[in-house]
Short mmCIF file of C-alpha atoms in Angstrom, two decimals:
data_model
loop_
_atom_site.label_atom_id
_atom_site.label_comp_id
_atom_site.label_asym_id
_atom_site.label_seq_id
_atom_site.Cartn_x
_atom_site.Cartn_y
_atom_site.Cartn_z
CA UNK G 1 67.78 139.48 185.88
CA UNK G 2 70.55 139.74 183.90
CA UNK G 3 72.73 136.74 184.22
CA UNK G 4 74.64 133.52 182.71
CA UNK G 5 72.49 130.47 181.91
CA UNK G 6 74.32 127.40 181.28
CA UNK G 7 72.60 124.66 180.30
CA UNK G 8 72.35 121.43 180.81
CA UNK G 9 73.17 121.36 184.12
CA UNK G 10 73.77 117.32 184.26
CA UNK G 11 75.11 115.52 180.84
CA UNK G 12 76.16 112.35 180.18
CA UNK G 13 78.39 111.73 177.06
CA UNK G 14 79.16 108.33 175.68
CA UNK G 15 82.35 107.22 174.24
CA UNK G 16 83.24 108.51 171.21
CA UNK G 17 80.04 111.24 171.10
CA UNK G 18 80.61 114.75 170.62
CA UNK G 19 78.70 117.07 172.94
CA UNK G 20 77.65 120.76 172.94
CA UNK G 21 77.03 123.25 176.49
CA UNK G 22 75.09 125.65 175.87
CA UNK G 23 75.95 129.46 177.84
CA UNK G 24 73.73 132.20 177.57
CA UNK G 25 74.36 135.57 178.86
CA UNK G 26 71.94 138.91 178.28
CA UNK G 27 74.47 141.59 180.11
CA UNK G 28 75.89 143.04 177.23
CA UNK G 29 79.55 141.36 178.62
CA UNK G 30 81.41 141.50 175.13
CA UNK G 31 83.65 139.23 176.49
CA UNK G 32 82.53 135.32 177.19
CA UNK G 33 85.24 132.71 179.03
CA UNK G 34 84.82 128.92 179.48
CA UNK G 35 86.93 127.06 182.03
CA UNK G 36 87.07 123.55 182.97
CA UNK G 37 87.28 122.79 186.55
CA UNK G 38 88.36 118.81 187.97
CA UNK G 39 88.26 117.58 191.68
CA UNK G 40 90.04 120.06 194.37
CA UNK G 41 91.66 121.86 191.49
CA UNK G 42 91.26 125.54 190.21
CA UNK G 43 89.72 127.01 187.17
CA UNK G 44 91.63 126.36 183.66
CA UNK G 45 90.74 128.19 180.54
CA UNK G 46 89.58 126.44 177.87
CA UNK G 47 88.48 129.61 175.10
CA UNK G 48 87.87 133.02 175.77
CA UNK G 49 86.16 135.33 173.18
CA UNK G 50 86.40 138.74 173.59
CA UNK G 51 84.06 140.19 170.50
CA UNK G 52 81.73 138.51 168.06
CA UNK G 53 83.05 136.16 165.64
CA UNK G 54 86.52 135.78 167.17
CA UNK G 55 88.00 133.53 169.85
CA UNK G 56 91.28 132.55 171.03
CA UNK G 57 92.62 129.14 172.60
CA UNK G 58 93.10 128.48 176.36
CA UNK G 59 95.68 126.50 178.41
CA UNK G 60 93.83 123.30 177.56
CA UNK G 61 91.78 123.68 174.08
CA UNK G 62 92.32 120.89 172.40
CA UNK G 63 89.08 118.22 171.72
CA UNK G 64 86.71 121.25 172.76
CA UNK G 65 85.53 123.94 169.91
CA UNK G 66 83.58 127.06 170.24
CA UNK G 67 82.18 129.43 168.07
CA UNK G 68 80.17 133.04 168.84
CA UNK G 69 78.20 134.29 166.00
CA UNK G 70 76.09 136.08 168.41
CA UNK G 71 77.10 138.47 171.47
CA UNK G 72 74.82 136.53 173.82
CA UNK G 73 76.30 132.99 172.96
CA UNK G 74 79.06 131.31 173.44
CA UNK G 75 78.45 127.21 173.22
CA UNK G 76 81.29 124.59 173.72
CA UNK G 77 81.49 121.55 172.19
CA UNK G 78 83.57 119.05 173.31
CA UNK G 79 84.73 116.63 170.70
CA UNK G 80 84.81 112.75 170.95
CA UNK G 81 89.18 114.09 170.71
CA UNK G 82 89.30 114.87 174.36
CA UNK G 83 90.45 111.96 175.70
CA UNK G 84 89.67 112.58 179.94
CA UNK G 85 86.17 115.25 179.37
CA UNK G 86 84.82 114.20 182.79
CA UNK G 87 84.35 116.94 184.57
CA UNK G 88 82.61 120.58 186.30
CA UNK G 89 82.44 123.11 183.07
CA UNK G 90 82.07 126.54 183.92
CA UNK G 91 81.03 129.77 181.76
CA UNK G 92 82.18 133.55 182.24
CA UNK G 93 81.48 137.03 180.93
CA UNK G 94 82.83 139.84 181.53
CA UNK G 95 81.67 144.00 180.72
CA UNK G 96 85.12 144.16 178.33
CA UNK G 97 88.15 142.45 177.36
CA UNK G 98 89.58 144.06 180.24
CA UNK G 99 88.48 142.44 183.71
CA UNK G 100 89.10 144.78 185.84
CA UNK G 101 85.28 144.84 186.47
CA UNK G 102 85.08 141.73 186.97
CA UNK G 103 83.11 138.41 185.40
CA UNK G 104 80.28 136.71 186.45
CA UNK G 105 79.73 132.89 186.42
CA UNK G 106 77.65 130.87 185.39
CA UNK G 107 75.87 127.78 187.24
CA UNK G 108 78.30 125.05 185.73
CA UNK G 109 77.50 121.82 183.35
CA UNK G 110 78.82 118.72 184.94
CA UNK G 111 79.76 116.69 181.92
CA UNK G 112 80.21 112.36 183.05
CA UNK G 113 81.48 110.24 180.50
CA UNK G 114 79.55 106.79 180.78
CA UNK P 1 100.41 136.22 185.60
CA UNK P 2 100.98 137.22 189.41
CA UNK P 3 100.79 133.52 191.04
CA UNK P 4 99.12 133.87 194.41
CA UNK P 5 99.80 131.75 197.95
CA UNK P 6 96.95 131.26 199.85
CA UNK P 7 96.21 128.47 202.82
CA UNK P 8 94.61 125.64 201.68
CA UNK P 9 92.00 125.80 204.41
CA UNK P 10 91.00 127.67 207.73
CA UNK P 11 88.12 127.77 210.18
CA UNK P 12 86.60 129.88 212.00
CA UNK P 13 83.69 129.88 214.78
CA UNK P 14 80.26 131.73 213.73
CA UNK P 15 80.05 134.83 214.09
CA UNK P 16 83.15 135.78 214.35
CA UNK P 17 85.75 137.64 212.12
CA UNK P 18 87.43 136.48 209.57
CA UNK P 19 90.92 137.11 207.94
CA UNK P 20 91.79 135.35 204.80
CA UNK P 21 94.98 136.08 203.40
CA UNK P 22 96.99 136.22 200.11
CA UNK P 23 100.29 137.16 198.61
CA UNK P 24 100.34 138.07 195.22
CA UNK P 25 104.17 139.75 195.54
CA UNK P 26 105.00 139.58 191.78
CA UNK P 27 101.58 141.28 191.22
CA UNK P 28 102.28 144.16 188.40
CA UNK P 29 100.99 147.62 188.93
CA UNK P 30 97.95 147.87 186.89
CA UNK P 31 96.82 144.46 188.30
CA UNK P 32 93.34 144.66 190.24
CA UNK P 33 93.14 141.97 193.11
CA UNK P 34 89.55 140.58 192.58
CA UNK P 35 88.56 137.66 195.05
CA UNK P 36 85.90 134.99 194.20
CA UNK P 37 84.64 132.63 196.48
CA UNK P 38 82.80 129.45 195.26
CA UNK P 39 80.42 126.68 196.85
CA UNK P 40 80.21 123.54 195.92
CA UNK P 41 78.69 122.57 192.71
CA UNK P 42 78.17 125.78 192.06
CA UNK P 43 80.34 129.08 189.54
CA UNK P 44 82.38 131.00 191.07
CA UNK P 45 80.61 134.88 192.33
CA UNK P 46 82.57 137.71 192.81
CA UNK P 47 83.27 139.04 196.33
CA UNK P 48 85.23 142.11 196.27
CA UNK P 49 87.61 143.66 194.43
CA UNK P 50 90.48 146.33 194.85
CA UNK P 51 93.39 148.53 193.21
CA UNK P 52 95.52 150.43 196.25
CA UNK P 53 92.66 151.42 198.68
CA UNK P 54 91.12 149.27 201.43
CA UNK P 55 87.34 148.62 199.38
CA UNK P 56 83.99 147.75 201.55
CA UNK P 57 81.01 146.47 200.48
CA UNK P 58 77.87 144.44 202.00
CA UNK P 59 79.74 140.97 201.44
CA UNK P 60 83.82 142.35 202.78
CA UNK P 61 86.30 144.49 202.97
CA UNK P 62 89.10 143.66 201.77
CA UNK P 63 92.86 145.23 202.76
CA UNK P 64 95.80 146.02 200.80
CA UNK P 65 99.24 146.25 201.82
CA UNK P 66 100.54 149.37 201.07
CA UNK P 67 103.13 147.61 198.60
CA UNK P 68 100.33 145.20 197.04
CA UNK P 69 101.85 142.50 197.33
CA UNK P 70 99.47 140.68 199.33
CA UNK P 71 95.93 141.74 200.49
CA UNK P 72 93.19 140.22 203.32
CA UNK P 73 89.91 139.53 202.45
CA UNK P 74 87.61 140.57 205.68
CA UNK P 75 84.72 138.92 206.48
CA UNK P 76 82.88 140.27 209.61
CA UNK P 77 80.81 138.45 211.01
CA UNK P 78 81.06 134.87 209.65
CA UNK P 79 78.00 132.48 208.56
CA UNK P 80 77.26 129.34 207.84
CA UNK P 81 76.38 130.39 204.51
CA UNK P 82 79.87 131.96 203.84
CA UNK P 83 81.62 128.19 203.88
CA UNK P 84 82.83 127.99 200.60
CA UNK P 85 86.40 128.35 198.81
CA UNK P 86 87.11 131.67 198.81
CA UNK P 87 89.59 132.96 195.67
CA UNK P 88 92.44 135.42 194.95
CA UNK P 89 93.24 136.50 191.72
CA UNK P 90 95.29 138.91 190.30
CA UNK P 91 93.19 140.59 186.99
CA UNK P 92 94.76 142.48 184.14
CA UNK P 93 93.86 142.00 180.75
CA UNK P 94 91.73 139.65 179.72
CA UNK P 95 92.28 136.62 181.30
CA UNK P 96 91.88 135.57 184.68
CA UNK P 97 93.92 132.44 186.22
CA UNK P 98 92.07 130.74 189.25
CA UNK P 99 94.36 128.75 191.93
CA UNK P 100 93.22 126.40 194.59
CA UNK P 101 91.77 128.88 197.31
CA UNK P 102 91.28 128.87 200.68
CA UNK P 103 88.67 125.97 202.17
CA UNK P 104 86.86 128.35 205.24
CA UNK P 105 85.19 126.09 207.25
CA UNK P 106 82.47 127.66 209.76
CA UNK P 107 81.98 125.97 212.76
CA UNK P 108 78.44 126.48 215.03
#
């Protein structure tokens, strides 16, 4: 079945470390997105990509970086510059940059700073 | 971006219908109205979407007001598996914004 795979499900980071969250989709979707969710809050957009080798900052991009070298993959790196990275991270994709057809989400990665 | 207003929480008895309201008074003419739901520690799941007409699928029905300033997600018979946070999202272009949604509790 097609879908989005996020890994790992749980991730622990030490202070000052960079960590990379994986997001892979086999839906042949053009657009991909990264969101952050804090307890009891909605989703906030970190980065999005409409096509390969192109991406744009969302509302809370500081301290994060992404790449889109392949259509299927959109990894997110949480850098040491992100001061409060503990959160639930969600990756999503849509058929095209116009999301009227809906979005498919992964199951999320829970990142904890220890 | 169109802003939405949803009740923070609602309760329903199992096997009864549930009507989840959403106000989106600033919606533009090209915004599709999407509904998603999210179970704890999972990613949101698509439920239904529509533009102007009422829509039905196997999960739910979507009733859209004639002026499109509000919509209602209808779960015809709530089950315990329907307990989740439901988000109403007007979508246009390539971004979408989730508010805090409505937390639905289903009472056995």
